[in-house]
Short mmCIF file of C-alpha atoms in Angstrom, two decimals:
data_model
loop_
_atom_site.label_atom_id
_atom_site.label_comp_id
_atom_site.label_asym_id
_atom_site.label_seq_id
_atom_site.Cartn_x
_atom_site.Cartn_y
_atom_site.Cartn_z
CA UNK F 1 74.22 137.48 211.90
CA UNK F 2 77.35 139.45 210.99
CA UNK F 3 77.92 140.91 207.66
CA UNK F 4 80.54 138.09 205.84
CA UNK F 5 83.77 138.77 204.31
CA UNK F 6 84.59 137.72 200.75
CA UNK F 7 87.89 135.77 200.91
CA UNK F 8 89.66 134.64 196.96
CA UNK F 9 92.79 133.08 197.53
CA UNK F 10 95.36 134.30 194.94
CA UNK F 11 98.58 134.44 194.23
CA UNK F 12 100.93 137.71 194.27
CA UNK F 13 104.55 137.40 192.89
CA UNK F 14 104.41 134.06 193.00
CA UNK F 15 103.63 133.75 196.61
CA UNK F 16 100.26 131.96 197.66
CA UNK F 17 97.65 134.78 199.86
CA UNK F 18 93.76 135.65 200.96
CA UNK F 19 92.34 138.92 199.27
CA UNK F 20 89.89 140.09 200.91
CA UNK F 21 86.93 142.56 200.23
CA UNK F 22 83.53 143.82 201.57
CA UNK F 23 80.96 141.48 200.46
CA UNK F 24 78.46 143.26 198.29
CA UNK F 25 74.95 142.80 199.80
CA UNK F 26 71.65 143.82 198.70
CA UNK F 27 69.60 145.95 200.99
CA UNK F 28 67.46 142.50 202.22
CA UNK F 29 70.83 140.98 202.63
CA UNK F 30 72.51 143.95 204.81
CA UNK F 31 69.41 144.09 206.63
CA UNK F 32 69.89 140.37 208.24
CA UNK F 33 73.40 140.86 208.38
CA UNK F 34 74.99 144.19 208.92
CA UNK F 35 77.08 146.67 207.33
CA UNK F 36 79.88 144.88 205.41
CA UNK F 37 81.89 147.66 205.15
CA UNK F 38 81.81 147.91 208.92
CA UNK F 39 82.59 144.23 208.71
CA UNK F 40 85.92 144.44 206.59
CA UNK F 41 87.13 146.96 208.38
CA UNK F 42 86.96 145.65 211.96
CA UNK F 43 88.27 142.89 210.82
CA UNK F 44 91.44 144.97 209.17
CA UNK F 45 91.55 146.47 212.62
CA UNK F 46 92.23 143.20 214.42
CA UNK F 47 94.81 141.78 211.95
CA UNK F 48 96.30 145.05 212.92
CA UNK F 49 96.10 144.85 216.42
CA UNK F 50 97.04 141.49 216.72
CA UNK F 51 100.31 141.44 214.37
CA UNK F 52 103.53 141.00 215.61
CA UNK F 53 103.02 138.93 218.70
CA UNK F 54 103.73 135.48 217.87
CA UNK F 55 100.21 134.80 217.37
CA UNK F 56 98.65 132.08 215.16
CA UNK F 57 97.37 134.55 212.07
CA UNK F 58 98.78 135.36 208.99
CA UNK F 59 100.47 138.85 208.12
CA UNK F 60 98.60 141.25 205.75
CA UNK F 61 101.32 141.83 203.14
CA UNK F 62 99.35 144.41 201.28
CA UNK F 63 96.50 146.57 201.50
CA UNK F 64 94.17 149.54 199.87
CA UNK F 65 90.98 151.65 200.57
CA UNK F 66 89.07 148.29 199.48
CA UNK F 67 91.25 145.50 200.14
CA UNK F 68 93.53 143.65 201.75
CA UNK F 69 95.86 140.87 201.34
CA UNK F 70 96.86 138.03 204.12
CA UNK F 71 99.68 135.96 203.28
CA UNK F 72 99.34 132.19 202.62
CA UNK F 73 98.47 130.10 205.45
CA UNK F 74 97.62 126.82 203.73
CA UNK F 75 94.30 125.06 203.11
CA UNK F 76 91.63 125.09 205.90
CA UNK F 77 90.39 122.09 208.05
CA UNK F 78 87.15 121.87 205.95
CA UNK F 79 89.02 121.17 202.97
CA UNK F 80 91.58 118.80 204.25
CA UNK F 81 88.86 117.02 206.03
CA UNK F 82 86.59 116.83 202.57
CA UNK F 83 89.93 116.47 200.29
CA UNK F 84 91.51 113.59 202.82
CA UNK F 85 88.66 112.33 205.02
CA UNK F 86 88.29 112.28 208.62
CA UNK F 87 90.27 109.82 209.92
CA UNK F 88 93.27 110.67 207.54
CA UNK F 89 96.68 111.31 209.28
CA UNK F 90 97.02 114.73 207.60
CA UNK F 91 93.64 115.62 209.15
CA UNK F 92 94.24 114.11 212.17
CA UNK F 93 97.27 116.03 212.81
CA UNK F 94 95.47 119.56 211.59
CA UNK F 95 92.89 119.24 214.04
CA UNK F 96 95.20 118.53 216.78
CA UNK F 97 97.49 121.27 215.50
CA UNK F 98 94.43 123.46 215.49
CA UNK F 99 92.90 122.43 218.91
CA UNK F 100 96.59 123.18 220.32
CA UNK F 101 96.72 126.44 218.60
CA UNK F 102 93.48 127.66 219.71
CA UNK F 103 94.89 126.41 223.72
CA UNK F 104 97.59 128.55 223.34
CA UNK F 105 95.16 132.03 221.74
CA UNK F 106 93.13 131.81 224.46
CA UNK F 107 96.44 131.33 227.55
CA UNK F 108 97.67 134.89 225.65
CA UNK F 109 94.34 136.07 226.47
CA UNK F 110 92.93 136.42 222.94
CA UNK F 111 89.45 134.56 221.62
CA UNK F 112 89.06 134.19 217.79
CA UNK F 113 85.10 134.48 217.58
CA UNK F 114 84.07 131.83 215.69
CA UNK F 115 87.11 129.33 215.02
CA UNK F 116 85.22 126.77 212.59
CA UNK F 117 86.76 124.62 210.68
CA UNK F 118 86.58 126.85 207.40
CA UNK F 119 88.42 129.69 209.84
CA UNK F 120 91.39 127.99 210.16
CA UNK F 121 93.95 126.93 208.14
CA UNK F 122 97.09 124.19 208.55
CA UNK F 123 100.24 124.10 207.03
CA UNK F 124 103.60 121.94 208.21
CA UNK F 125 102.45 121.46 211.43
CA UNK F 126 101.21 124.94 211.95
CA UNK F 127 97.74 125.93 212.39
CA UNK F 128 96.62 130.06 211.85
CA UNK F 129 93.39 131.66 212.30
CA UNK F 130 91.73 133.45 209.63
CA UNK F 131 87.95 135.60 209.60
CA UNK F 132 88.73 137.56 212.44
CA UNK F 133 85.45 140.04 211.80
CA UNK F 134 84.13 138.43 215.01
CA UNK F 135 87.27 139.07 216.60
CA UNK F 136 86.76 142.02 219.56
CA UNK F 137 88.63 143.13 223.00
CA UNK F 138 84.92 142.44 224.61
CA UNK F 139 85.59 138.53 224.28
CA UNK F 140 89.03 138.26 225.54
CA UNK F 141 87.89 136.27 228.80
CA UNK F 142 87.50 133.24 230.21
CA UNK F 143 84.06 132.76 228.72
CA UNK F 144 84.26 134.32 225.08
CA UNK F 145 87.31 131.76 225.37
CA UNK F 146 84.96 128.77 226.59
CA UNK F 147 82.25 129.98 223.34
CA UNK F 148 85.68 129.70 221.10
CA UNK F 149 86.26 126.11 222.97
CA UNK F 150 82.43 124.94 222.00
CA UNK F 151 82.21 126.71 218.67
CA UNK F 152 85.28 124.96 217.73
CA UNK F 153 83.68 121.53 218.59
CA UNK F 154 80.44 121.27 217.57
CA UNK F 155 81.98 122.63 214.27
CA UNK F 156 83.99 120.06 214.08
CA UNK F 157 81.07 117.68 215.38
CA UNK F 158 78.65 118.99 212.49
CA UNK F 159 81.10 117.46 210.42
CA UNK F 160 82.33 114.18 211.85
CA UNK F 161 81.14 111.35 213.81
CA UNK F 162 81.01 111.63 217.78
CA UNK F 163 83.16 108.99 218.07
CA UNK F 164 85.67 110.15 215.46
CA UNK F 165 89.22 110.13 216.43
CA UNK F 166 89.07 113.78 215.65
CA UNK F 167 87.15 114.51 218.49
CA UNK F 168 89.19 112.75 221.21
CA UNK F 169 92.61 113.45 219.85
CA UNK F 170 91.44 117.32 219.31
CA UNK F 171 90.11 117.02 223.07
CA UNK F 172 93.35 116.12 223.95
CA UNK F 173 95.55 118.47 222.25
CA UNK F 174 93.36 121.15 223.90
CA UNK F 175 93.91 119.62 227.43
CA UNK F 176 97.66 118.64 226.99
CA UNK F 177 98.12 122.50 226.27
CA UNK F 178 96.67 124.18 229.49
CA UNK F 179 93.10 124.47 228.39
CA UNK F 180 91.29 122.89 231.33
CA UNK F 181 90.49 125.47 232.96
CA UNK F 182 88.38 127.07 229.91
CA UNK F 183 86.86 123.26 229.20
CA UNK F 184 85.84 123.36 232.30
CA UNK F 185 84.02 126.49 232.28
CA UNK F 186 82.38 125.45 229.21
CA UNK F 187 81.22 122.75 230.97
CA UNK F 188 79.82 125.22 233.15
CA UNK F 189 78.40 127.20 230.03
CA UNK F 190 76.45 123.72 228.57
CA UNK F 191 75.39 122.76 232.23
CA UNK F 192 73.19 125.93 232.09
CA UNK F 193 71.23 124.09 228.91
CA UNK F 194 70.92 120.92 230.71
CA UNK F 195 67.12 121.67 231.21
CA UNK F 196 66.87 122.16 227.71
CA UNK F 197 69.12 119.00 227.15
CA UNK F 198 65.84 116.74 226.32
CA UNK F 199 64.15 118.78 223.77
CA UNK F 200 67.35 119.95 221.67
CA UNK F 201 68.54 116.63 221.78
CA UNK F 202 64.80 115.28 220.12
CA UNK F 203 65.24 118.22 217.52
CA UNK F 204 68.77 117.37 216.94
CA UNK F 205 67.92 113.73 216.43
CA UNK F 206 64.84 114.95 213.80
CA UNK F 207 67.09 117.58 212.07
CA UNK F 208 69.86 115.20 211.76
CA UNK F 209 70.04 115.38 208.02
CA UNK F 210 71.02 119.35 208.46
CA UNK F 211 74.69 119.63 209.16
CA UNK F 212 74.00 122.44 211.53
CA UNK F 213 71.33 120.58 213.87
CA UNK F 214 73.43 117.14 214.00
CA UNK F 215 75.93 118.41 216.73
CA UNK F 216 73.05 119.05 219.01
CA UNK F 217 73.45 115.66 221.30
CA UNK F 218 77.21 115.51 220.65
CA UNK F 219 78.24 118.64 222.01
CA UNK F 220 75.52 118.11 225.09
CA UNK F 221 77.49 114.48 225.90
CA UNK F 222 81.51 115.95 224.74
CA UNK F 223 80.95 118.55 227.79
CA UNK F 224 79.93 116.68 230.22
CA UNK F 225 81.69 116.39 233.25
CA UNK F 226 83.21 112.83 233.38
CA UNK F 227 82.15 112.05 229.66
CA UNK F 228 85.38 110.54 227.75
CA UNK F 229 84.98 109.96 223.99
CA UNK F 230 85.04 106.85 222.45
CA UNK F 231 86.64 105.59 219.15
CA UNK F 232 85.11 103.82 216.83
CA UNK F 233 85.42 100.02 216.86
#
């Protein structure tokens, strides 16, 4: 598990933003997950690297030895989908904002790490990437781009209903912007499980209560070949 980032949204002259600082973590704590100085600043070093190329991630608009500042790029996912519920239009249109967005990253060649709903926020029709300590040149491919693509939806599948219209319409968005050829290779990635497919599926189906076990089945059905989503009646 990698060290975590604390983020505190402020604001700074009147203008909305993200500070961000090294978590502070007991020895037990850094043990488990890493150095979180190590964290903060190779996450510093991708905001770097990746500013300035009409990518979908806020500026840092100001910085010290400690700190740094993103600007404003709305609310994320999570709390539009907990402030307006799932099937709200202003949700609906985030996660196909976000789905598109994260189409796009991965066409320029760039994979976020771990784009969960909490890692990305939405704003006017504009969805940006934030938490890029998971962020590295090592998963710019095809299939740290597929583990984005499945990260993404069993995220989102922890959190809603299978047959959500979050999940289809965020299935499309993805499509409609060139992604098949990654879906398809995480296809490829969950076909490798399929072996496995009975006994996660019975543990998924006991742990069900537990947000992170309930996407188990879900993602096992989403990505496979053939399988089309269905909306709730």
């Amino acid at each position: 598990m990698a060290a975590e980032i604390e983020n505190t949204r402020i604001a700074r002259a009147g203008e909305g933003g993200w500070i961000k600082r090294p978590e502070r973590l007991g020895w037990r704590q850094r043990l488990l997950k890493g150095d979180p100085r190590r964290a903060f600043e190779a996450e510093r070093r991708a905001y770097r690297r990746l500013s300035g190329r009409a990518l979908p991630f806020p500026d840092i608009i100001a910085e010290g030895q400690d700190y740094f500042v993103l600007s404003d790029a709305g609310p994320t996912l999570h709390d539009i989908l907990h402030k307006h519920g799932a099937d709200s239009p202003l949700f609906l249109g985030a996660v196909r904002d976000a789905a598109r967005a994260l189409a796009l990253l991965h066409a320029s060649g760039i994979s976020h790490g771990r784009p969960a709903l909490r890692d990305i926020c939405w704003r006017d029709g504009q969805a940006m990437f934030i938490d890029l300590e998971r962020a590295a040149r090592r998963r710019n491919g095809p299939k740290g781009h597929a583990l984005d693509l499945l990260i993404f939806f069993y995220n989102l599948l922890s959190h809603v209903a299978p047959e959500a219209q979050a999940v289809r319409q965020a299935r499309a968005a993805y499509l409609g912007a060139g992604g098949g050829a990654i879906w398809d290779r995480a296809e490829r990635l969950v076909a490798r499980l399929w072996p496995l497919a009975p006994a996660l599926r019975r543990l998924g189906s006991a742990l069900s209560h537990k947000r992170d076990f309930r996407a188990i089945g879900p993602i096992f059905d989403l990505f496979t070949p053939g399988y089309e989503p269905q909306l709730a009646s």
